[in-house]
Short mmCIF file of C-alpha atoms in Angstrom, two decimals:
data_model
loop_
_atom_site.label_atom_id
_atom_site.label_comp_id
_atom_site.label_asym_id
_atom_site.label_seq_id
_atom_site.Cartn_x
_atom_site.Cartn_y
_atom_site.Cartn_z
CA MET Q 591 101.48 146.26 84.41
CA LEU Q 592 104.89 147.92 83.88
CA GLN Q 593 105.03 150.59 81.17
CA PRO Q 594 108.06 150.82 78.89
CA SER Q 595 110.42 153.67 79.76
CA ARG Q 596 110.16 156.73 77.54
CA ASN Q 597 112.51 159.53 76.53
CA HIS Q 598 111.87 163.29 76.71
CA SER Q 599 109.86 163.23 73.47
CA GLY Q 600 107.54 160.51 74.76
CA ALA Q 601 108.81 157.71 72.48
CA PRO Q 602 109.38 154.25 74.01
CA VAL Q 603 113.02 153.35 74.69
CA ALA Q 604 114.34 150.38 72.77
CA SER Q 605 116.17 147.52 74.49
CA VAL Q 606 119.97 147.18 74.00
CA SER Q 607 121.90 143.97 73.43
CA GLY Q 608 124.58 142.66 75.74
CA ARG Q 609 127.05 142.84 72.87
CA ALA Q 610 126.43 146.58 72.52
CA TRP Q 611 127.27 147.06 76.21
CA LEU Q 612 130.45 144.99 75.76
CA MET Q 613 131.52 147.13 72.80
CA LEU Q 614 130.78 150.27 74.85
CA THR Q 615 132.88 148.93 77.73
CA LEU Q 616 135.83 148.12 75.49
CA ALA Q 617 135.61 151.51 73.75
CA THR Q 618 135.49 153.34 77.07
CA VAL Q 619 138.55 151.50 78.36
CA GLY Q 620 140.42 152.28 75.17
CA PHE Q 621 139.50 155.94 75.40
CA ALA Q 622 140.63 156.10 79.05
CA LEU Q 623 143.99 154.44 78.30
CA ASN Q 624 144.73 156.73 75.36
CA PHE Q 625 143.74 159.79 77.43
CA TRP Q 626 146.05 158.53 80.20
CA ALA Q 627 148.90 158.64 77.70
CA TRP Q 628 147.73 161.95 76.29
CA ALA Q 629 147.95 163.61 79.74
CA LEU Q 630 151.32 162.27 80.88
CA LEU Q 631 153.15 165.59 80.56
CA SER Q 632 150.67 167.71 82.49
CA PRO Q 633 151.48 166.52 86.05
CA LEU Q 634 155.19 166.84 85.29
CA GLY Q 635 154.90 170.45 84.07
CA PRO Q 636 156.05 172.05 87.36
CA ARG Q 637 158.97 169.62 87.54
CA PHE Q 638 160.12 170.42 84.02
CA LYS Q 639 159.71 174.11 84.75
CA ASP Q 640 162.20 173.83 87.60
CA SER Q 641 164.62 171.37 85.99
CA LEU Q 642 164.74 173.10 82.59
CA ASP Q 643 164.23 176.66 83.91
CA LEU Q 644 161.11 177.25 81.82
CA SER Q 645 159.03 180.46 81.83
CA SER Q 646 155.32 180.29 82.70
CA PHE Q 647 154.46 180.55 79.01
CA GLN Q 648 156.90 177.76 78.07
CA GLN Q 649 155.41 175.51 80.74
CA SER Q 650 151.91 176.21 79.45
CA LEU Q 651 153.03 175.55 75.87
CA LEU Q 652 154.51 172.24 76.94
CA VAL Q 653 151.23 170.88 78.36
CA ALA Q 654 149.12 172.50 75.60
CA VAL Q 655 150.90 171.04 72.56
CA PRO Q 656 149.52 167.47 72.91
CA VAL Q 657 146.08 169.01 73.45
CA VAL Q 658 146.10 170.99 70.19
CA VAL Q 659 147.55 168.18 68.13
CA GLY Q 660 145.11 165.62 69.57
CA SER Q 661 142.30 168.03 68.88
CA LEU Q 662 143.10 168.81 65.28
CA GLY Q 663 143.90 165.16 64.61
CA ARG Q 664 140.32 164.28 65.51
CA ILE Q 665 139.06 165.80 62.26
CA PRO Q 666 140.75 163.25 59.91
CA VAL Q 667 140.51 160.43 62.44
CA GLY Q 668 136.75 160.96 62.82
CA ALA Q 669 136.28 160.91 59.04
CA LEU Q 670 138.45 157.76 58.79
CA THR Q 671 136.33 156.10 61.44
CA ASP Q 672 133.18 156.76 59.42
CA ARG Q 673 134.96 154.94 56.56
CA PHE Q 674 136.86 152.11 58.27
CA GLY Q 675 135.09 151.70 61.61
CA GLY Q 676 136.21 151.55 65.19
CA ARG Q 677 137.39 147.94 64.83
CA VAL Q 678 140.27 149.15 62.67
CA MET Q 679 140.86 152.60 64.12
CA PHE Q 680 140.92 151.84 67.89
CA PRO Q 681 143.86 149.37 67.70
CA LEU Q 682 145.61 151.64 65.16
CA VAL Q 683 145.45 154.79 67.28
CA SER Q 684 146.41 152.90 70.47
CA ALA Q 685 149.45 151.33 68.82
CA ALA Q 686 150.57 154.58 67.23
CA THR Q 687 150.46 156.37 70.66
CA ILE Q 688 153.00 153.89 72.07
CA VAL Q 689 155.86 155.43 70.04
CA PRO Q 690 155.86 158.96 71.49
CA VAL Q 691 155.17 157.56 74.96
CA LEU Q 692 158.38 155.46 74.77
CA TYR Q 693 160.33 158.34 73.26
CA LEU Q 694 159.36 160.73 76.06
CA GLY Q 695 160.07 158.20 78.77
CA LEU Q 696 163.45 157.02 77.45
CA ALA Q 697 165.00 160.00 75.68
CA GLY Q 698 162.72 162.96 75.13
CA HIS Q 699 162.69 164.73 78.52
CA SER Q 700 166.11 166.37 78.55
CA SER Q 701 165.21 169.60 76.76
CA LEU Q 702 162.21 171.78 75.92
CA ALA Q 703 162.62 171.04 72.20
CA ALA Q 704 162.59 167.25 72.82
CA LEU Q 705 159.56 167.52 75.07
CA LEU Q 706 157.68 169.58 72.49
CA ALA Q 707 158.53 167.08 69.74
CA GLY Q 708 157.41 164.15 71.85
CA GLY Q 709 154.30 166.07 73.02
CA PHE Q 710 153.38 166.77 69.39
CA PHE Q 711 153.12 163.08 68.56
CA LEU Q 712 151.65 162.28 71.98
CA GLY Q 713 148.62 164.16 70.66
CA ILE Q 714 147.73 161.02 68.69
CA GLY Q 715 146.26 159.61 71.89
CA GLY Q 716 143.80 162.48 72.06
CA THR Q 717 142.22 161.46 68.72
CA ALA Q 718 140.77 158.26 70.27
CA PHE Q 719 137.68 160.26 71.20
CA ALA Q 720 136.74 160.70 67.55
CA VAL Q 721 136.93 156.96 67.06
CA GLY Q 722 134.72 156.05 69.97
CA VAL Q 723 131.73 158.33 69.46
CA PRO Q 724 130.67 157.04 66.02
CA PHE Q 725 131.58 153.51 67.02
CA VAL Q 726 129.34 153.62 70.16
CA SER Q 727 126.62 155.65 68.43
CA ALA Q 728 126.17 152.95 65.80
CA TRP Q 729 125.62 150.28 68.47
CA PHE Q 730 122.77 152.10 70.29
CA PRO Q 731 119.29 153.33 69.29
CA PRO Q 732 118.85 157.12 69.14
CA GLU Q 733 116.94 157.30 72.45
CA ARG Q 734 119.81 155.62 74.32
CA ARG Q 735 122.77 157.40 72.65
CA GLY Q 736 122.97 160.26 75.14
CA LEU Q 737 123.63 157.81 77.98
CA ALA Q 738 125.92 155.52 75.89
CA ILE Q 739 128.08 158.38 74.60
CA GLY Q 740 128.08 159.90 78.06
CA ILE Q 741 129.40 156.63 79.52
CA PHE Q 742 132.07 156.47 76.79
CA GLY Q 743 132.96 160.07 77.46
CA ALA Q 744 133.72 159.16 81.06
CA GLY Q 745 136.90 157.64 79.60
CA MET Q 746 138.29 161.18 79.75
CA GLY Q 747 139.01 160.15 83.35
CA GLY Q 748 142.22 158.67 81.98
CA THR Q 749 143.63 162.06 82.78
CA ALA Q 750 142.97 161.32 86.45
CA ILE Q 751 145.08 158.15 86.20
CA SER Q 752 147.94 160.27 84.99
CA ALA Q 753 147.38 162.92 87.70
CA LEU Q 754 147.31 160.38 90.49
CA THR Q 755 150.17 158.17 89.42
CA THR Q 756 152.73 159.99 87.22
CA VAL Q 757 154.53 162.11 89.83
CA LYS Q 758 154.56 159.27 92.38
CA LEU Q 759 155.98 156.79 89.92
CA VAL Q 760 158.65 159.24 88.80
CA ASP Q 761 159.65 159.94 92.45
CA ALA Q 762 159.75 156.21 93.28
CA HIS Q 763 161.27 154.68 90.17
CA GLY Q 764 162.63 157.38 87.88
CA MET Q 765 161.34 159.42 84.88
CA ALA Q 766 160.96 156.48 82.50
CA ASN Q 767 158.70 154.38 84.75
CA PRO Q 768 155.17 155.88 84.13
CA PHE Q 769 155.86 156.03 80.38
CA LEU Q 770 156.96 152.41 80.21
CA ILE Q 771 153.87 151.27 82.14
CA THR Q 772 151.56 153.31 79.93
CA ALA Q 773 153.15 151.93 76.78
CA ALA Q 774 152.75 148.35 77.97
CA VAL Q 775 149.09 148.86 78.84
CA LEU Q 776 148.41 150.48 75.46
CA ALA Q 777 150.07 147.55 73.73
CA ALA Q 778 147.90 145.04 75.58
CA TYR Q 779 144.74 147.03 74.78
CA ALA Q 780 145.65 147.27 71.08
CA VAL Q 781 145.89 143.47 70.89
CA VAL Q 782 142.61 142.92 72.74
CA ALA Q 783 140.82 145.55 70.62
CA ALA Q 784 142.04 143.99 67.39
CA LEU Q 785 140.73 140.59 68.50
CA VAL Q 786 137.43 141.51 70.19
CA LEU Q 787 136.06 144.83 68.84
CA ARG Q 788 133.33 144.56 66.15
CA ASP Q 789 131.54 147.33 64.31
CA ALA Q 790 127.77 147.46 64.64
CA PRO Q 791 125.64 145.43 62.23
CA GLY Q 792 124.22 147.67 59.48
CA ARG Q 793 126.73 150.46 60.12
CA GLN Q 794 126.37 153.10 57.38
CA VAL Q 795 129.62 153.31 55.44
CA PRO Q 796 130.07 156.47 53.34
CA THR Q 797 131.23 156.02 49.78
CA GLU Q 798 132.23 159.57 48.80
CA PRO Q 799 135.87 160.72 49.12
CA LEU Q 800 137.20 162.02 52.43
CA ALA Q 801 137.46 165.64 51.24
CA HIS Q 802 133.85 165.64 50.03
CA ARG Q 803 132.64 164.25 53.35
CA LEU Q 804 134.56 166.82 55.39
CA THR Q 805 133.17 169.61 53.18
CA ALA Q 806 129.62 168.33 53.63
CA THR Q 807 130.21 168.05 57.40
CA LEU Q 808 131.31 171.68 57.60
CA ARG Q 809 128.08 172.76 55.90
CA LEU Q 810 125.94 171.20 58.65
CA GLY Q 811 124.58 173.61 61.25
CA VAL Q 812 125.00 171.07 64.04
CA THR Q 813 128.75 170.95 63.36
CA TRP Q 814 129.21 174.60 64.24
CA GLN Q 815 126.60 174.74 67.04
CA ALA Q 816 128.03 171.73 68.82
CA SER Q 817 131.62 172.92 68.22
CA ALA Q 818 130.96 176.25 69.88
CA LEU Q 819 129.36 174.61 72.92
CA TYR Q 820 132.00 171.89 73.18
CA ALA Q 821 134.81 174.42 73.04
CA VAL Q 822 133.36 175.88 76.23
CA ALA Q 823 132.27 172.68 78.00
CA PHE Q 824 135.02 170.17 77.22
CA GLY Q 825 137.55 172.95 76.47
CA GLY Q 826 136.98 174.23 80.00
CA TYR Q 827 137.44 170.75 81.41
CA VAL Q 828 140.67 170.24 79.49
CA ALA Q 829 141.99 173.63 80.43
CA PHE Q 830 141.40 173.03 84.13
CA SER Q 831 142.76 169.49 84.02
CA VAL Q 832 146.06 170.56 82.45
CA TYR Q 833 146.48 173.89 84.23
CA LEU Q 834 144.88 173.38 87.64
CA PRO Q 835 148.11 171.98 89.26
CA THR Q 836 149.99 175.08 88.13
CA TYR Q 837 147.10 177.39 89.19
CA LEU Q 838 146.86 175.84 92.67
CA LYS Q 839 150.62 175.77 93.17
CA THR Q 840 151.15 179.36 92.03
CA GLY Q 841 147.93 181.00 93.16
CA TYR Q 842 147.48 179.22 96.52
CA GLY Q 843 150.97 177.98 97.39
CA LEU Q 844 150.06 174.26 97.46
CA THR Q 845 152.69 171.56 97.09
CA GLN Q 846 152.91 169.79 93.74
CA ALA Q 847 151.51 166.57 95.20
CA ASP Q 848 148.59 168.33 96.88
CA ALA Q 849 147.78 170.31 93.73
CA ALA Q 850 147.86 167.12 91.65
CA ASN Q 851 145.49 165.33 94.08
CA ARG Q 852 143.03 168.23 93.95
CA MET Q 853 143.19 168.27 90.18
CA ALA Q 854 142.39 164.53 90.20
CA GLY Q 855 139.32 165.26 92.34
CA PHE Q 856 138.18 167.86 89.81
CA VAL Q 857 138.65 165.41 86.96
CA LEU Q 858 136.85 162.54 88.68
CA LEU Q 859 133.78 164.67 89.41
CA ALA Q 860 133.69 165.93 85.79
CA VAL Q 861 134.06 162.34 84.56
CA ALA Q 862 131.24 161.10 86.81
CA MET Q 863 128.91 163.84 85.65
CA ARG Q 864 129.46 163.26 81.94
CA PRO Q 865 127.23 160.18 81.69
CA VAL Q 866 124.75 161.94 83.97
CA GLY Q 867 124.63 164.78 81.44
CA GLY Q 868 123.98 162.27 78.62
CA TRP Q 869 121.33 160.44 80.58
CA LEU Q 870 119.60 163.66 81.51
CA SER Q 871 119.70 164.70 77.87
CA ASP Q 872 117.87 161.52 76.88
CA ARG Q 873 115.25 162.35 79.55
CA ILE Q 874 114.70 166.11 79.38
CA GLY Q 875 116.64 167.16 76.27
CA PRO Q 876 120.19 168.40 75.72
CA VAL Q 877 119.21 172.07 75.57
CA ARG Q 878 117.96 172.10 79.19
CA VAL Q 879 121.03 170.27 80.42
CA LEU Q 880 123.34 172.68 78.60
CA THR Q 881 121.44 175.71 79.94
CA GLY Q 882 121.81 174.51 83.56
CA SER Q 883 125.48 173.50 83.11
CA LEU Q 884 126.59 176.78 81.53
CA GLY Q 885 124.75 178.74 84.23
CA VAL Q 886 126.74 176.94 86.91
CA VAL Q 887 130.04 177.55 85.06
CA LEU Q 888 129.19 181.24 84.76
CA ALA Q 889 128.57 181.51 88.52
CA GLY Q 890 131.58 179.42 89.49
CA ALA Q 891 134.06 181.32 87.25
CA PHE Q 892 132.73 184.67 88.48
CA ALA Q 893 133.17 183.62 92.11
CA GLN Q 894 136.64 182.23 91.52
CA SER Q 895 137.82 185.38 89.76
CA PHE Q 896 137.96 187.02 93.19
CA THR Q 897 140.46 184.34 94.36
CA PRO Q 898 138.50 183.36 97.43
CA SER Q 899 140.00 181.10 100.09
CA LEU Q 900 140.07 177.45 99.12
CA ALA Q 901 138.03 176.45 102.14
CA PRO Q 902 135.17 176.48 101.45
CA VAL Q 903 134.31 178.96 98.61
CA GLY Q 904 137.19 178.16 96.23
CA THR Q 905 136.67 174.41 96.58
CA ILE Q 906 132.90 174.71 96.07
CA ALA Q 907 133.32 176.92 93.00
CA CYS Q 908 135.86 174.64 91.34
CA LEU Q 909 133.93 171.42 92.05
CA ALA Q 910 130.63 172.99 90.89
CA MET Q 911 132.38 173.95 87.59
CA ALA Q 912 133.83 170.44 87.36
CA GLY Q 913 130.38 168.83 87.56
CA ALA Q 914 128.79 171.38 85.19
CA LEU Q 915 131.57 171.03 82.57
CA GLY Q 916 131.23 167.21 82.73
CA ALA Q 917 127.47 167.25 82.37
CA GLY Q 918 127.67 169.88 79.61
CA SER Q 919 130.17 167.82 77.66
CA GLY Q 920 127.80 164.80 77.81
CA ALA Q 921 124.90 166.96 76.67
CA VAL Q 922 126.78 168.27 73.60
CA PHE Q 923 127.17 164.78 72.13
CA ALA Q 924 123.61 163.94 72.93
CA LEU Q 925 122.90 166.94 70.73
CA VAL Q 926 125.26 165.56 68.00
CA ALA Q 927 123.46 162.18 68.22
CA LEU Q 928 120.13 163.97 67.80
CA LEU Q 929 121.00 166.32 64.95
CA ALA Q 930 123.85 164.72 62.89
CA PRO Q 931 123.15 162.37 59.94
CA ALA Q 932 124.10 158.74 60.80
CA ASP Q 933 126.82 158.46 58.13
CA LYS Q 934 128.48 161.68 59.29
CA VAL Q 935 128.55 161.16 63.05
CA GLY Q 936 132.29 160.43 62.96
CA SER Q 937 133.07 163.44 60.76
CA VAL Q 938 130.95 165.74 62.94
CA THR Q 939 132.50 164.27 66.11
CA GLY Q 940 135.95 164.90 64.66
CA VAL Q 941 135.29 168.63 64.09
CA VAL Q 942 133.39 169.07 67.36
CA GLY Q 943 136.10 167.19 69.25
CA ALA Q 944 138.75 169.38 67.67
CA ALA Q 945 136.87 172.46 68.78
CA GLY Q 946 136.72 171.09 72.34
CA GLY Q 947 140.42 170.34 72.43
CA LEU Q 948 141.28 173.74 71.00
CA GLY Q 949 139.00 175.27 73.58
CA GLY Q 950 141.35 173.63 76.10
CA PHE Q 951 144.52 174.75 74.33
CA VAL Q 952 143.89 178.47 74.50
CA PRO Q 953 143.04 179.09 78.19
CA PRO Q 954 146.34 177.71 79.66
CA LEU Q 955 148.27 179.96 77.37
CA VAL Q 956 146.10 182.93 78.23
CA MET Q 957 146.30 182.16 81.95
CA GLY Q 958 150.07 181.79 81.87
CA SER Q 959 150.48 185.01 79.89
CA LEU Q 960 148.09 187.03 82.10
CA TYR Q 961 149.76 185.74 85.28
CA GLY Q 962 153.15 186.64 83.89
CA ALA Q 963 151.96 190.16 83.05
CA TYR Q 964 149.76 190.99 86.07
CA GLY Q 965 150.62 188.43 88.74
CA SER Q 966 146.97 187.40 89.02
CA TYR Q 967 144.56 184.90 87.52
CA ALA Q 968 141.46 187.09 88.06
CA ILE Q 969 141.23 188.44 84.53
CA GLY Q 970 141.44 184.92 83.02
CA LEU Q 971 138.67 183.58 85.18
CA ALA Q 972 136.52 186.66 84.47
CA LEU Q 973 136.96 185.96 80.78
CA LEU Q 974 135.75 182.39 81.32
CA ALA Q 975 132.61 183.79 82.93
CA VAL Q 976 132.00 186.02 79.93
CA VAL Q 977 132.46 183.09 77.52
CA ALA Q 978 130.05 180.95 79.55
CA ALA Q 979 127.45 183.75 79.45
CA ALA Q 980 127.73 184.01 75.65
CA ALA Q 981 127.36 180.20 75.28
CA LEU Q 982 124.35 180.25 77.55
CA ALA Q 983 122.70 182.90 75.37
CA PHE Q 984 123.53 180.92 72.24
CA THR Q 985 122.04 177.73 73.69
CA GLY Q 986 118.78 179.46 74.55
CA THR Q 987 118.41 180.87 71.01
CA GLY Q 988 120.09 179.24 67.99
CA VAL Q 989 120.57 175.74 69.47
CA ARG Q 990 117.05 175.58 70.91
CA HIS Q 991 115.58 176.56 67.54
CA ALA Q 992 117.64 173.87 65.72
CA VAL Q 993 116.45 171.13 68.07
CA THR Q 994 112.86 172.27 67.70
CA ARG Q 995 113.11 172.17 63.88
CA THR Q 996 114.62 168.72 63.95
CA ARG Q 997 111.86 167.33 66.24
CA ARG Q 998 109.23 168.71 63.89
CA VAL Q 999 110.87 167.02 60.93
CA LEU Q 1000 111.15 163.68 62.81
CA ALA Q 1001 107.51 163.91 63.87
CA THR Q 1002 106.37 164.07 60.25
CA GLN Q 1003 108.38 161.00 59.18
CA PRO Q 1004 106.88 157.49 59.20
CA HIS Q 1005 108.10 155.20 61.98
#
């Protein structure tokens, strides 16, 4: 006789409805499309550097602005999703992102000021993450949320669409082409989402004002624990995804097209490992997954700080970090699903997502500045290794204790 599958705490795993999987699929597609839009400027960074005669710092700032705006915007968007639900917020965010996409494609690429203004509002696309996590979480039972949120998080692969297509479309059809295509796809998704998306039955809707909810969210321990870890895991992924083309072109002399293709490979591996990290977290717990992931990042960053040859050491180090950062990102939100109150998942996600995006905003600026000053990326990569080591120590102490306390509380509650 077949036994029901069980999670890492030994509890049986509940079944999931087909409608929940449909909602997860639609949310993941929406996240990927918004992230595609969010990442449109990154592959074009080297081109704008040459055409507008930008410094290394200005080029880094250009690709970092959408990241920081999309990150900070997740805080109010996550809280609004708690209140209004993904059914309202997904179409709204997708439609709002169309405006800066069209502006950048049609008029906003002739000067650094215009690109920064367009990039600022392009950050709206990055807030879609804070819509999807609470939306998906409400559709799935606690013991399946790590996998579900991990699958949703794979939508961050939208950056790979941008990496693989943007430069080729500009070369073939002109600067406006990739922006017009992205805008059209976003418009189609906004319509489909408005017609098909539904919030989960029994979704907990908070009644207190937005400011009170955000204040209460900031008092939760999980908010700060998960924020610190996500700043390293997802922040590291974002930093590599926006800066890797520049790093490979400058540090290894690769062509723009070759660097963009390698960056896409990095992104795809990280994307594939994110649901794996969530699934493993359901099975063995998020702390163990985070410990393993951060250990790999520490080793990979340390090795890469010596600027080894790309074949094979540099490639192995970068791909190992890609997989670890993806799995670690999935594990962080398995941690959020485990520790955050149900009516504050969106608010917690907003703050944690902001921390992750800001974690991706800082390294490109640091790397650009250090390269400009010393002509080497070694110091920046060594700093990443130090940060990973600190996060690893924090996971093994404070985060592990918080998870243990939560399990003890849950074990005393009636089922």
